[in-house]
XYZ file of C-alpha atoms in Angstrom:
722
model
C -72.671 35.054 -103.272
C -74.680 31.970 -102.113
C -76.314 29.135 -103.928
C -79.946 28.584 -103.102
C -79.311 25.303 -101.274
C -77.022 27.029 -98.757
C -79.517 29.834 -98.266
C -82.372 27.395 -97.784
C -80.354 25.315 -95.298
C -79.412 28.381 -93.249
C -82.928 29.763 -93.191
C -84.327 26.375 -92.176
C -81.707 25.918 -89.488
C -80.412 22.781 -91.175
C -76.893 23.809 -92.238
C -74.338 21.439 -90.712
C -71.420 23.924 -90.671
C -72.711 27.490 -90.178
C -69.283 28.765 -89.096
C -68.016 28.046 -92.613
C -70.585 30.470 -94.026
C -71.596 33.044 -91.408
C -69.463 35.683 -89.761
C -66.454 37.312 -91.435
C -65.107 35.174 -94.261
C -62.259 35.544 -96.741
C -63.544 35.094 -100.282
C -62.232 35.665 -103.800
C -64.005 39.035 -103.675
C -62.330 40.032 -100.396
C -63.676 40.121 -96.831
C -67.373 39.345 -96.541
C -69.628 39.478 -93.471
C -72.787 37.366 -93.369
C -75.383 37.338 -90.609
C -78.598 35.415 -90.089
C -80.853 37.692 -88.029
C -84.562 36.859 -88.171
C -86.615 39.971 -87.492
C -83.889 42.523 -88.302
C -84.706 45.506 -90.525
C -81.172 46.624 -91.365
C -77.706 45.417 -90.368
C -74.415 47.283 -90.381
C -70.860 46.290 -89.525
C -69.069 48.402 -86.900
C -65.327 48.321 -86.300
C -64.998 47.389 -82.637
C -61.785 49.326 -82.058
C -63.105 52.723 -83.083
C -66.840 52.286 -83.346
C -66.874 53.319 -87.011
C -69.496 51.723 -89.241
C -67.576 50.218 -92.175
C -70.321 48.427 -94.110
C -74.030 47.991 -94.551
C -75.176 44.437 -95.203
C -77.720 43.672 -97.872
C -80.740 41.491 -97.308
C -80.361 38.300 -99.365
C -83.414 37.427 -101.461
C -85.698 39.362 -99.137
C -85.139 36.949 -96.282
C -83.476 37.057 -92.855
C -79.968 36.533 -94.215
C -77.748 39.620 -94.589
C -74.396 39.884 -96.405
C -71.942 42.491 -97.637
C -68.320 43.191 -98.545
C -65.866 45.125 -96.384
C -64.282 47.518 -98.830
C -60.620 48.369 -98.417
C -59.803 45.724 -95.808
C -57.900 42.485 -96.472
C -57.385 41.082 -92.958
C -60.168 40.002 -90.566
C -60.765 42.338 -87.630
C -62.928 42.546 -84.518
C -66.350 43.917 -85.315
C -69.903 44.285 -84.045
C -73.223 44.163 -85.823
C -75.402 47.268 -85.675
C -78.966 45.998 -85.898
C -82.153 47.949 -86.395
C -84.989 45.794 -85.052
C -87.658 48.321 -85.989
C -88.581 49.319 -82.430
C -84.987 49.757 -81.278
C -81.353 49.610 -82.380
C -78.682 47.394 -80.892
C -74.938 46.831 -81.288
C -74.001 43.172 -80.798
C -70.774 41.221 -81.068
C -71.220 38.480 -83.637
C -70.770 35.020 -82.097
C -69.600 33.697 -85.478
C -66.423 35.768 -85.352
C -64.943 33.936 -82.369
C -62.582 30.952 -82.714
C -63.097 27.515 -81.139
C -62.721 27.480 -77.347
C -61.857 23.803 -76.829
C -58.130 23.155 -77.036
C -56.543 20.129 -78.645
C -55.909 18.455 -75.281
C -59.528 18.887 -74.199
C -60.779 17.486 -77.501
C -58.443 14.508 -77.168
C -59.456 13.711 -73.589
C -63.166 14.167 -74.315
C -62.880 11.796 -77.263
C -61.086 9.261 -75.065
C -63.584 9.639 -72.231
C -60.701 10.314 -69.844
C -61.242 14.005 -69.075
C -61.288 14.081 -65.274
C -63.188 17.354 -65.200
C -65.198 17.722 -68.418
C -67.542 20.098 -66.580
C -64.791 22.712 -66.806
C -65.294 22.765 -70.589
C -68.779 21.429 -71.307
C -71.947 23.216 -70.248
C -72.252 27.004 -70.025
C -69.328 29.067 -68.726
C -69.341 32.859 -68.321
C -66.012 34.111 -69.672
C -64.319 36.864 -71.610
C -62.690 36.492 -75.028
C -60.717 39.368 -76.562
C -62.245 41.742 -74.065
C -65.794 40.618 -74.865
C -67.912 39.206 -72.030
C -70.269 36.345 -72.793
C -70.832 32.663 -72.276
C -69.095 29.693 -73.836
C -71.450 26.797 -74.528
C -70.492 23.209 -75.327
C -72.500 19.994 -75.499
C -71.825 16.400 -76.532
C -74.275 15.367 -79.267
C -72.256 13.414 -81.861
C -75.208 12.183 -83.902
C -77.064 15.487 -84.242
C -77.435 17.167 -87.614
C -77.372 20.621 -86.022
C -77.250 22.039 -82.489
C -78.128 25.594 -81.460
C -78.219 27.495 -78.191
C -81.634 29.058 -77.645
C -82.885 31.358 -74.926
C -84.533 34.661 -74.181
C -81.436 36.412 -75.567
C -82.296 35.192 -79.103
C -86.082 34.759 -78.848
C -85.588 30.994 -78.587
C -84.795 30.932 -82.306
C -82.477 28.073 -83.251
C -81.253 29.895 -86.360
C -79.575 32.669 -84.398
C -76.800 30.806 -82.574
C -75.988 27.584 -84.344
C -72.967 25.773 -82.917
C -69.699 24.456 -84.341
C -69.177 20.690 -84.384
C -65.811 19.361 -83.235
C -65.883 16.149 -85.226
C -63.010 14.601 -83.273
C -65.072 14.281 -80.084
C -68.696 14.876 -81.121
C -68.927 18.115 -79.119
C -70.709 21.211 -80.394
C -69.479 24.569 -79.112
C -69.912 28.320 -79.481
C -69.307 31.566 -77.645
C -72.241 33.986 -77.375
C -71.397 37.566 -76.370
C -73.606 39.535 -73.996
C -75.191 36.430 -72.432
C -74.664 36.440 -68.669
C -75.243 34.541 -65.452
C -78.952 34.131 -64.785
C -79.954 33.822 -68.452
C -82.110 30.808 -69.288
C -81.146 28.533 -72.166
C -81.586 25.145 -73.797
C -80.014 23.280 -76.661
C -82.125 22.966 -79.794
C -81.085 19.749 -81.518
C -82.034 18.772 -85.048
C -81.736 15.028 -85.444
C -80.632 13.166 -88.533
C -84.291 12.335 -89.084
C -85.186 16.034 -89.120
C -86.903 16.172 -85.739
C -86.212 19.197 -83.531
C -85.624 18.563 -79.826
C -85.327 21.030 -76.957
C -82.956 19.686 -74.317
C -81.685 21.039 -71.037
C -77.925 21.068 -70.605
C -76.520 17.812 -69.131
C -73.749 19.907 -67.545
C -75.935 22.820 -66.398
C -74.826 24.152 -63.034
C -78.261 25.586 -62.319
C -81.805 24.966 -63.551
C -85.229 26.517 -63.424
C -87.711 25.647 -60.746
C -90.133 22.957 -61.822
C -92.399 22.812 -63.795
C -90.129 25.024 -65.955
C -87.243 23.058 -67.429
C -84.680 25.474 -68.867
C -81.065 25.490 -67.784
C -79.717 28.665 -66.189
C -76.287 30.147 -66.821
C -74.276 30.028 -63.609
C -70.555 30.230 -63.079
C -68.723 27.133 -61.925
C -68.390 27.358 -58.159
C -64.755 27.391 -56.959
C -62.909 24.349 -55.692
C -63.259 23.686 -51.966
C -59.844 22.914 -50.429
C -59.400 19.502 -48.852
C -59.597 19.523 -45.057
C -57.477 17.076 -43.019
C -60.001 17.311 -40.176
C -62.728 16.007 -42.459
C -60.502 13.119 -43.546
C -60.052 12.083 -39.913
C -63.802 12.374 -39.279
C -64.561 10.107 -42.258
C -62.049 7.396 -41.367
C -62.922 3.754 -40.746
C -61.922 4.069 -37.081
C -63.936 7.256 -36.482
C -67.273 7.390 -34.623
C -69.737 7.896 -37.480
C -73.435 8.484 -36.844
C -75.416 9.730 -39.838
C -78.648 11.718 -39.810
C -80.462 11.121 -43.112
C -82.544 14.102 -44.258
C -85.059 14.958 -46.948
C -84.504 18.703 -47.194
C -88.055 19.432 -48.279
C -89.812 17.875 -45.305
C -87.486 18.007 -42.297
C -89.199 21.214 -41.225
C -91.506 23.555 -43.133
C -92.768 27.088 -42.613
C -96.519 26.793 -41.973
C -97.011 30.559 -41.696
C -95.650 31.037 -45.225
C -97.711 28.635 -47.310
C -96.091 25.528 -45.801
C -93.024 26.259 -47.884
C -89.671 24.490 -47.726
C -86.747 25.863 -45.782
C -83.998 27.285 -47.978
C -80.424 26.006 -47.922
C -79.495 28.970 -45.738
C -82.406 28.420 -43.392
C -81.452 24.763 -43.131
C -77.923 25.879 -42.279
C -79.366 27.945 -39.442
C -81.769 25.309 -38.090
C -80.800 21.797 -39.189
C -77.081 22.039 -38.500
C -77.423 23.246 -34.866
C -79.973 20.491 -34.265
C -77.698 17.817 -35.705
C -74.792 19.119 -33.640
C -76.885 19.142 -30.455
C -78.030 15.573 -31.182
C -74.447 14.390 -31.558
C -74.673 13.103 -35.128
C -71.389 13.338 -37.014
C -72.768 13.543 -40.563
C -75.854 14.721 -42.417
C -76.859 12.638 -45.417
C -79.145 14.509 -47.805
C -81.485 12.731 -50.178
C -80.519 13.684 -53.759
C -80.203 17.410 -54.345
C -79.661 17.105 -58.104
C -82.313 18.955 -60.068
C -85.369 16.781 -60.661
C -88.773 17.474 -62.195
C -91.046 15.476 -59.877
C -91.219 16.154 -56.139
C -92.546 12.663 -55.510
C -89.305 11.062 -56.708
C -87.530 12.644 -53.674
C -84.677 13.454 -56.068
C -84.020 9.864 -57.127
C -84.981 10.607 -60.750
C -82.666 13.520 -61.603
C -82.517 15.438 -64.869
C -79.707 17.766 -63.793
C -76.826 15.857 -62.240
C -74.633 18.966 -62.060
C -77.329 21.372 -60.835
C -78.337 21.653 -57.166
C -82.106 21.768 -57.094
C -83.419 25.318 -57.175
C -86.197 24.360 -54.738
C -84.057 25.483 -51.827
C -81.931 28.245 -53.323
C -78.862 28.887 -55.441
C -75.608 26.942 -55.841
C -73.911 29.503 -53.589
C -76.580 28.883 -50.963
C -75.803 25.166 -50.999
C -72.090 25.886 -50.635
C -72.946 28.038 -47.627
C -74.836 25.112 -46.091
C -71.855 22.757 -46.534
C -69.393 25.331 -45.223
C -71.587 25.957 -42.175
C -71.809 22.234 -41.487
C -68.038 21.865 -41.637
C -67.528 24.896 -39.399
C -69.642 23.061 -36.827
C -67.763 19.783 -37.195
C -70.550 18.100 -39.196
C -69.877 16.182 -42.399
C -72.182 16.329 -45.412
C -73.007 13.297 -47.548
C -75.128 13.361 -50.699
C -77.258 10.593 -52.120
C -76.073 10.108 -55.701
C -77.963 8.329 -58.473
C -75.842 6.928 -61.333
C -78.104 3.881 -61.691
C -80.811 5.383 -63.892
C -82.444 8.569 -65.189
C -86.006 9.592 -66.084
C -87.552 9.572 -69.541
C -88.599 13.264 -69.464
C -88.370 14.771 -72.947
C -86.120 17.659 -71.852
C -83.587 15.312 -70.237
C -81.012 12.799 -71.431
C -83.408 10.367 -73.126
C -82.740 10.136 -76.885
C -80.582 13.199 -76.381
C -79.403 13.737 -79.951
C -82.116 11.617 -81.544
C -80.278 8.419 -80.651
C -79.809 6.366 -77.491
C -76.776 8.382 -76.500
C -76.704 7.988 -72.712
C -78.923 4.892 -72.502
C -78.902 1.436 -74.100
C -80.828 0.890 -77.297
C -82.207 -2.482 -76.238
C -84.779 -2.125 -73.412
C -83.578 -5.442 -71.986
C -80.437 -3.536 -71.016
C -81.690 0.018 -70.933
C -85.069 0.185 -69.193
C -85.908 -0.206 -65.493
C -89.386 -1.672 -65.143
C -89.427 -0.990 -61.385
C -89.034 2.759 -61.810
C -89.925 3.317 -65.497
C -86.526 4.888 -66.018
C -83.577 4.464 -68.362
C -80.264 2.817 -67.522
C -76.962 4.485 -68.345
C -74.791 2.751 -70.924
C -71.743 2.308 -68.701
C -69.827 0.654 -71.548
C -69.793 3.937 -73.476
C -66.675 5.787 -72.377
C -68.218 9.248 -72.644
C -71.150 8.221 -70.431
C -68.913 6.672 -67.793
C -66.781 9.833 -67.938
C -69.881 12.015 -67.478
C -70.866 10.141 -64.324
C -67.402 9.777 -62.806
C -66.721 13.474 -63.297
C -70.030 14.242 -61.597
C -68.937 12.365 -58.481
C -65.732 14.394 -58.397
C -67.674 17.611 -59.094
C -69.778 17.407 -55.922
C -66.803 16.480 -53.782
C -64.356 19.064 -55.141
C -66.670 21.967 -55.944
C -69.178 21.748 -53.103
C -66.841 20.162 -50.579
C -69.183 17.330 -49.657
C -67.545 14.592 -47.611
C -68.863 11.703 -49.620
C -71.513 10.110 -51.770
C -74.008 7.399 -50.931
C -74.498 5.585 -54.241
C -78.126 4.573 -54.702
C -79.404 1.258 -56.082
C -75.997 -0.365 -56.581
C -77.550 -3.841 -56.761
C -79.574 -2.791 -59.794
C -76.318 -1.760 -61.466
C -74.384 -4.918 -60.673
C -76.787 -7.440 -62.187
C -78.189 -7.535 -65.709
C -81.139 -9.617 -64.538
C -82.038 -7.299 -61.669
C -85.842 -7.417 -61.217
C -86.256 -9.004 -64.672
C -87.963 -12.129 -65.933
C -85.686 -14.861 -67.289
C -86.288 -13.841 -70.910
C -86.021 -10.077 -70.346
C -82.282 -9.649 -69.927
C -79.118 -10.110 -71.971
C -76.185 -12.057 -70.484
C -72.717 -10.538 -70.414
C -70.037 -11.608 -72.877
C -69.236 -14.627 -70.721
C -72.861 -15.677 -70.431
C -73.219 -14.463 -66.837
C -75.625 -12.138 -65.076
C -73.093 -9.622 -63.787
C -73.032 -6.206 -65.448
C -69.325 -6.072 -66.189
C -69.461 -2.543 -67.584
C -71.207 -1.208 -64.480
C -68.689 -2.978 -62.259
C -65.822 -1.404 -64.201
C -67.491 1.992 -63.911
C -67.952 1.736 -60.136
C -64.370 0.613 -59.637
C -63.063 3.411 -61.859
C -65.219 6.011 -60.099
C -63.985 4.939 -56.677
C -60.380 4.866 -57.878
C -60.550 8.399 -59.267
C -62.367 9.837 -56.241
C -59.841 8.236 -53.898
C -56.886 9.488 -55.933
C -58.152 13.026 -56.455
C -59.715 13.621 -53.020
C -58.413 11.070 -50.477
C -60.510 12.614 -47.705
C -63.786 11.713 -49.454
C -65.759 8.533 -48.818
C -68.290 6.540 -50.820
C -71.124 4.353 -49.555
C -72.882 1.592 -51.483
C -76.567 0.883 -51.017
C -76.131 -2.731 -52.032
C -78.658 -5.339 -50.919
C -77.245 -8.524 -52.453
C -74.337 -10.685 -51.377
C -72.013 -9.322 -54.067
C -68.519 -9.853 -52.596
C -65.971 -7.244 -51.541
C -68.098 -4.166 -52.127
C -66.147 -2.201 -49.517
C -62.785 -3.769 -50.151
C -59.894 -1.970 -51.916
C -59.446 -2.294 -55.657
C -56.101 -3.998 -55.210
C -57.911 -6.768 -53.315
C -60.383 -7.213 -56.135
C -63.062 -5.126 -54.416
C -65.333 -2.422 -55.780
C -63.455 0.207 -53.791
C -66.308 1.631 -51.714
C -65.373 2.731 -48.209
C -68.663 1.565 -46.672
C -71.639 -0.631 -47.510
C -75.156 -0.426 -46.114
C -76.040 -3.572 -44.143
C -79.480 -4.272 -45.552
C -79.530 -7.809 -44.152
C -79.029 -6.547 -40.603
C -81.810 -4.008 -41.082
C -84.309 -6.545 -42.431
C -83.542 -9.202 -39.801
C -83.601 -6.921 -36.790
C -86.770 -5.087 -37.794
C -88.509 -8.424 -38.377
C -87.391 -9.540 -34.912
C -88.548 -6.359 -33.210
C -91.969 -6.560 -34.879
C -92.631 -9.862 -33.094
C -94.567 -9.960 -29.850
C -91.928 -10.523 -27.129
C -93.498 -13.852 -26.210
C -92.618 -15.158 -29.680
C -89.161 -13.633 -30.016
C -87.418 -16.699 -28.638
C -88.339 -18.492 -31.850
C -86.594 -15.830 -33.951
C -83.524 -15.479 -31.723
C -81.225 -16.114 -34.679
C -82.323 -12.965 -36.444
C -80.272 -10.970 -33.929
C -77.388 -13.400 -33.534
C -76.824 -13.833 -37.270
C -75.482 -10.319 -37.895
C -72.091 -10.697 -36.175
C -71.336 -13.806 -38.218
C -70.858 -11.637 -41.314
C -70.452 -8.194 -39.711
C -66.751 -8.057 -40.591
C -66.970 -9.197 -44.213
C -67.594 -5.572 -45.252
C -67.277 -2.109 -43.737
C -70.930 -1.909 -42.774
C -73.260 0.972 -41.967
C -76.371 -0.053 -40.021
C -79.179 1.829 -41.801
C -82.657 2.704 -40.639
C -83.303 4.820 -43.705
C -86.181 6.552 -45.455
C -86.951 3.322 -47.316
C -88.080 1.766 -44.019
C -90.741 4.396 -43.276
C -92.598 4.657 -46.605
C -94.877 2.680 -48.927
C -97.140 1.356 -46.211
C -94.384 0.171 -43.876
C -95.283 2.742 -41.243
C -92.790 4.408 -38.929
C -90.132 2.500 -36.983
C -92.103 3.188 -33.799
C -95.305 1.845 -35.385
C -93.620 -1.524 -35.956
C -92.968 -2.024 -32.272
C -95.558 -4.276 -30.539
C -97.480 -3.703 -27.324
C -99.115 -0.752 -25.623
C -97.639 2.732 -25.744
C -95.144 2.134 -22.960
C -93.966 -1.144 -24.485
C -93.692 0.304 -27.986
C -91.408 3.072 -26.768
C -89.457 0.683 -24.556
C -88.966 -1.646 -27.540
C -87.772 1.246 -29.675
C -85.308 2.416 -27.054
C -83.971 -1.114 -26.527
C -83.595 -1.537 -30.280
C -81.631 1.691 -30.623
C -79.402 0.642 -27.755
C -78.733 -2.683 -29.485
C -78.022 -0.842 -32.760
C -75.509 1.536 -31.170
C -73.841 -1.349 -29.368
C -73.587 -3.490 -32.520
C -70.466 -3.256 -34.742
C -70.901 -0.851 -37.657
C -71.470 2.833 -38.274
C -74.992 4.163 -37.649
C -77.603 5.826 -39.864
C -81.015 7.089 -38.762
C -83.624 8.772 -40.925
C -85.016 12.060 -39.684
C -87.914 11.712 -37.277
C -86.787 8.294 -36.112
C -84.702 10.020 -33.442
C -87.831 11.142 -31.595
C -90.191 8.321 -32.506
C -92.157 9.836 -35.398
C -95.499 8.069 -35.095
C -96.809 8.285 -38.645
C -95.258 7.118 -41.871
C -93.032 9.750 -43.478
C -94.781 12.073 -45.930
C -92.473 14.048 -48.231
C -94.951 16.883 -48.692
C -95.201 17.933 -45.046
C -93.026 18.593 -42.037
C -92.021 16.064 -39.430
C -94.345 15.986 -36.408
C -92.221 18.152 -34.134
C -95.163 18.751 -31.839
C -94.758 15.170 -30.587
C -91.799 16.316 -28.507
C -94.279 17.728 -26.004
C -94.896 14.087 -25.056
C -92.214 12.834 -22.595
C -92.071 9.451 -24.334
C -91.053 11.069 -27.631
C -88.665 13.539 -26.028
C -87.215 10.620 -24.061
C -86.346 8.773 -27.269
C -84.748 11.942 -28.615
C -82.657 12.330 -25.472
C -81.618 8.673 -25.672
C -80.397 9.024 -29.275
C -78.427 12.097 -28.294
C -76.837 10.187 -25.401
C -76.142 7.118 -27.558
C -74.260 9.335 -30.002
C -72.288 10.829 -27.122
C -71.432 7.377 -25.745
C -70.391 6.139 -29.189
C -68.105 9.149 -29.562
C -66.659 8.971 -26.062
C -65.904 5.247 -25.858
C -63.361 4.049 -28.447
C -64.467 0.446 -27.889
C -67.750 1.319 -29.631
C -66.176 2.583 -32.870
C -62.405 2.136 -33.134
C -62.351 -1.341 -34.717
C -65.908 -1.625 -36.000
C -64.793 -3.755 -38.937
C -62.517 -6.248 -37.246
C -63.699 -9.312 -35.364
C -61.239 -8.443 -32.587
C -63.639 -5.654 -31.641
C -66.579 -7.947 -30.829
C -67.101 -10.964 -28.602
C -70.288 -12.771 -27.629
C -70.826 -13.440 -23.955
C -74.172 -15.154 -24.428
C -75.984 -15.561 -27.729
C -78.074 -18.614 -26.822
C -80.394 -17.401 -24.032
C -83.415 -17.569 -26.315
C -85.804 -18.462 -23.455
C -85.192 -15.081 -21.851
C -84.526 -13.242 -25.152
C -81.369 -11.805 -23.582
C -78.219 -11.079 -25.577
C -74.883 -10.014 -24.162
C -71.595 -9.151 -25.843
C -68.410 -7.177 -25.441
C -67.078 -4.363 -27.597
C -63.380 -3.523 -27.327
C -60.552 -1.661 -29.009
C -56.827 -2.433 -29.317
C -55.914 -0.331 -26.285
C -57.784 -2.469 -23.767
C -60.965 -0.390 -23.519
C -64.054 -2.535 -22.989
C -67.813 -1.908 -23.129
C -70.262 -4.598 -22.022
C -73.657 -4.614 -23.802
C -76.723 -6.495 -22.496
C -80.127 -6.514 -24.206
C -83.382 -7.819 -22.774
C -86.136 -8.014 -25.393
C -88.941 -9.124 -23.095
C -91.056 -6.953 -20.738
C -89.824 -9.020 -17.775
C -86.974 -7.627 -15.630
C -84.200 -10.184 -15.120
C -83.078 -9.997 -11.500
C -79.816 -11.556 -10.311
C -78.814 -12.244 -13.908
C -75.241 -13.515 -14.043
C -72.991 -12.421 -16.894
C -69.504 -13.786 -17.414
C -66.764 -11.190 -17.936
C -63.119 -11.558 -18.872
C -61.686 -8.850 -16.654
C -61.829 -8.361 -12.906
C -62.752 -4.917 -11.728
C -65.614 -2.529 -11.215
C -68.261 -1.983 -13.916
C -70.404 1.135 -14.259
C -73.560 1.762 -16.284
C -72.924 4.242 -19.088
C -76.287 3.898 -20.832
C -79.568 2.353 -19.756
C -82.470 2.683 -22.176
C -84.898 1.984 -19.286
C -83.791 5.097 -17.403
C -86.595 7.336 -16.165
C -85.182 10.311 -18.082
C -85.922 8.392 -21.315
C -89.436 7.393 -20.254
C -88.459 4.003 -18.806
C -89.268 2.328 -15.490
C -86.033 3.479 -13.894
C -84.543 0.067 -13.053
C -80.792 0.461 -12.940
C -77.577 -0.958 -11.510
C -75.158 0.733 -9.182
C -71.463 0.080 -9.821
C -70.869 -3.667 -9.736
C -67.677 -5.490 -8.829
C -66.888 -8.637 -10.785
C -67.042 -11.763 -8.589
C -64.598 -14.676 -8.862
C -67.425 -16.935 -10.030
C -67.049 -18.617 -13.393
C -69.796 -18.076 -15.954
C -70.125 -18.209 -19.751
C -66.654 -19.730 -20.009
C -65.013 -16.930 -18.063
C -63.336 -16.922 -14.667
C -65.368 -14.077 -13.191
C -68.840 -12.647 -13.556
C -71.280 -9.899 -12.672
C -74.706 -10.261 -11.088
C -77.021 -7.656 -12.573
C -80.592 -6.579 -12.854
C -81.452 -6.398 -16.524
C -84.386 -3.998 -17.006
C -87.413 -4.960 -19.099
C -87.296 -4.207 -22.828
C -83.976 -2.479 -22.426
C -80.353 -2.310 -23.466
C -77.744 -1.572 -20.824
C -74.056 -0.758 -21.437
C -71.277 -0.914 -18.859
C -67.702 0.297 -18.872
C -64.844 -1.311 -16.945
C -63.554 1.440 -14.623
C -60.810 -0.436 -12.800
């Protein structure tokens, strides 16, 4: 019935086409059933329709391979295997009797790398075939010699469920009856060199809690319908203020082993807090499954799996739905720039550099000791682009903040002159990565117009947030890293020296309209020895808090959307530590609670006054009044919208109050304070201005002016009320 080479290959798990041998086969001798069942004592064949046993299989050469003829039957039929394991008996549907699941169109699109939603076919999908419940598995591993699904359901034995190779697209697939949601599994891959690898599923929708590394069968969560209200809230002319959160350390439960909050607990605590504080969006550090807590999620091994640290995929959906029900958007940090070298992950996935570059000058990040995706490989680009769409469509997130874009754009990023390979034109730009980013943004925009993408891009690469038709990368927003660096350096100076660095605050508006900028004070600014934002402010306690409040007032007055990392809103004193909660007890101190109240009021003012958000990205929305008063370290400017609304912003970055300070204004009328960071309710000295009427006295090139008292270390905003 078999030659010895076939038997040896099957028993060793090395046969490259087990479906051609195992299961029910037509032969010259009639129908034959063959089964490889290590550990079985006897095996029978049972007709599925009536439950009648129609054959007993013989053990081949005393091994774990069983075979036998079906007497009196010419046509294949549905059957089960009746197995005596010694301690118990079991009837099982034979996975080798089921046909291929991937259709011709899927195979074609997967081979092209143009399948918009490959996650609907690849990975592990609970389904029913011919009335039999089980799971369909599929994985891309074109260079493997053999791929098997292993798990508790087959004693992690790679000989039990070997997969079928679809040569046209390099995908291996099989259907395994009786496997169900919650079962753990991996792919056992035999390389061409004979090595055996155990890999988690690149398309797994759920994974084990670290340090375990298996994938977990979980149904694909349903599509979340697009919401026009979310599209309006994400628009360029909307008031956007983002609260950046590390889910594992925003707040912990000290009475329960200092554990993390779950997704559902975060929905019940974080979302009401964000709503009360007036933020419009929550941005979560990466929630993709990752093996090392200390990476904060930025080294993911499971791009399609929400981390199990905080609960199930359904729990995460509940969090997003709760946020939307409360008018809060949800953004996810997303990491297509690199992946870790962990043995169970994508590295050398099928024994070759499948997802990464072969040459370390292209494929290895020395900064993070990680591997770089090969964006020029169509299947890899497809894997990543589909992942972006997956989070937006399936979990309903409003957008993605793409991490480390600069490292993707340049081949020589953080490399010595002899440690990188030029592009085909001899340049330093990573043309394949650029094409990938443009394609990803195009597809996201076309498939879910309400979604937005943000680039964390720290270089001067042009047109990052410009449309594709204008030659841009197609992002909706770009983080303004230059603004962040300049302004923090300015604020760290003793006020007596700030006049020498005046340009660090006046430089921003010169390029503020070249991109759609977000002003970020992110987690990167409160780690690695940098201290907290509050700790960078000079002076005694009162001055440090006054500086911080003045800085936030300047930030909210400046063109651009806003982003603040958790804890910064109440003046977290210590550097952020990812393994413990924020210092919520500080709110018992009026100075800390004053900062918190100020941030809440700044968000309310930004929302209420269109001049502070409507045309953030157009120079018509900003006008300097005075940018050259370096001796007093005072800045003044106007924000406006197209409907004639005006907000006047004045910043004094010295501890000296400026009495009878004249400011030129363009419009006659009465001006009223709408925010004053020196107000007593925020912990300030309480110097303020009653309503002021513009005088017909020329100043700063304008026909009329106001005479004000500008409080010390403070930002004051005024509205024109008529």
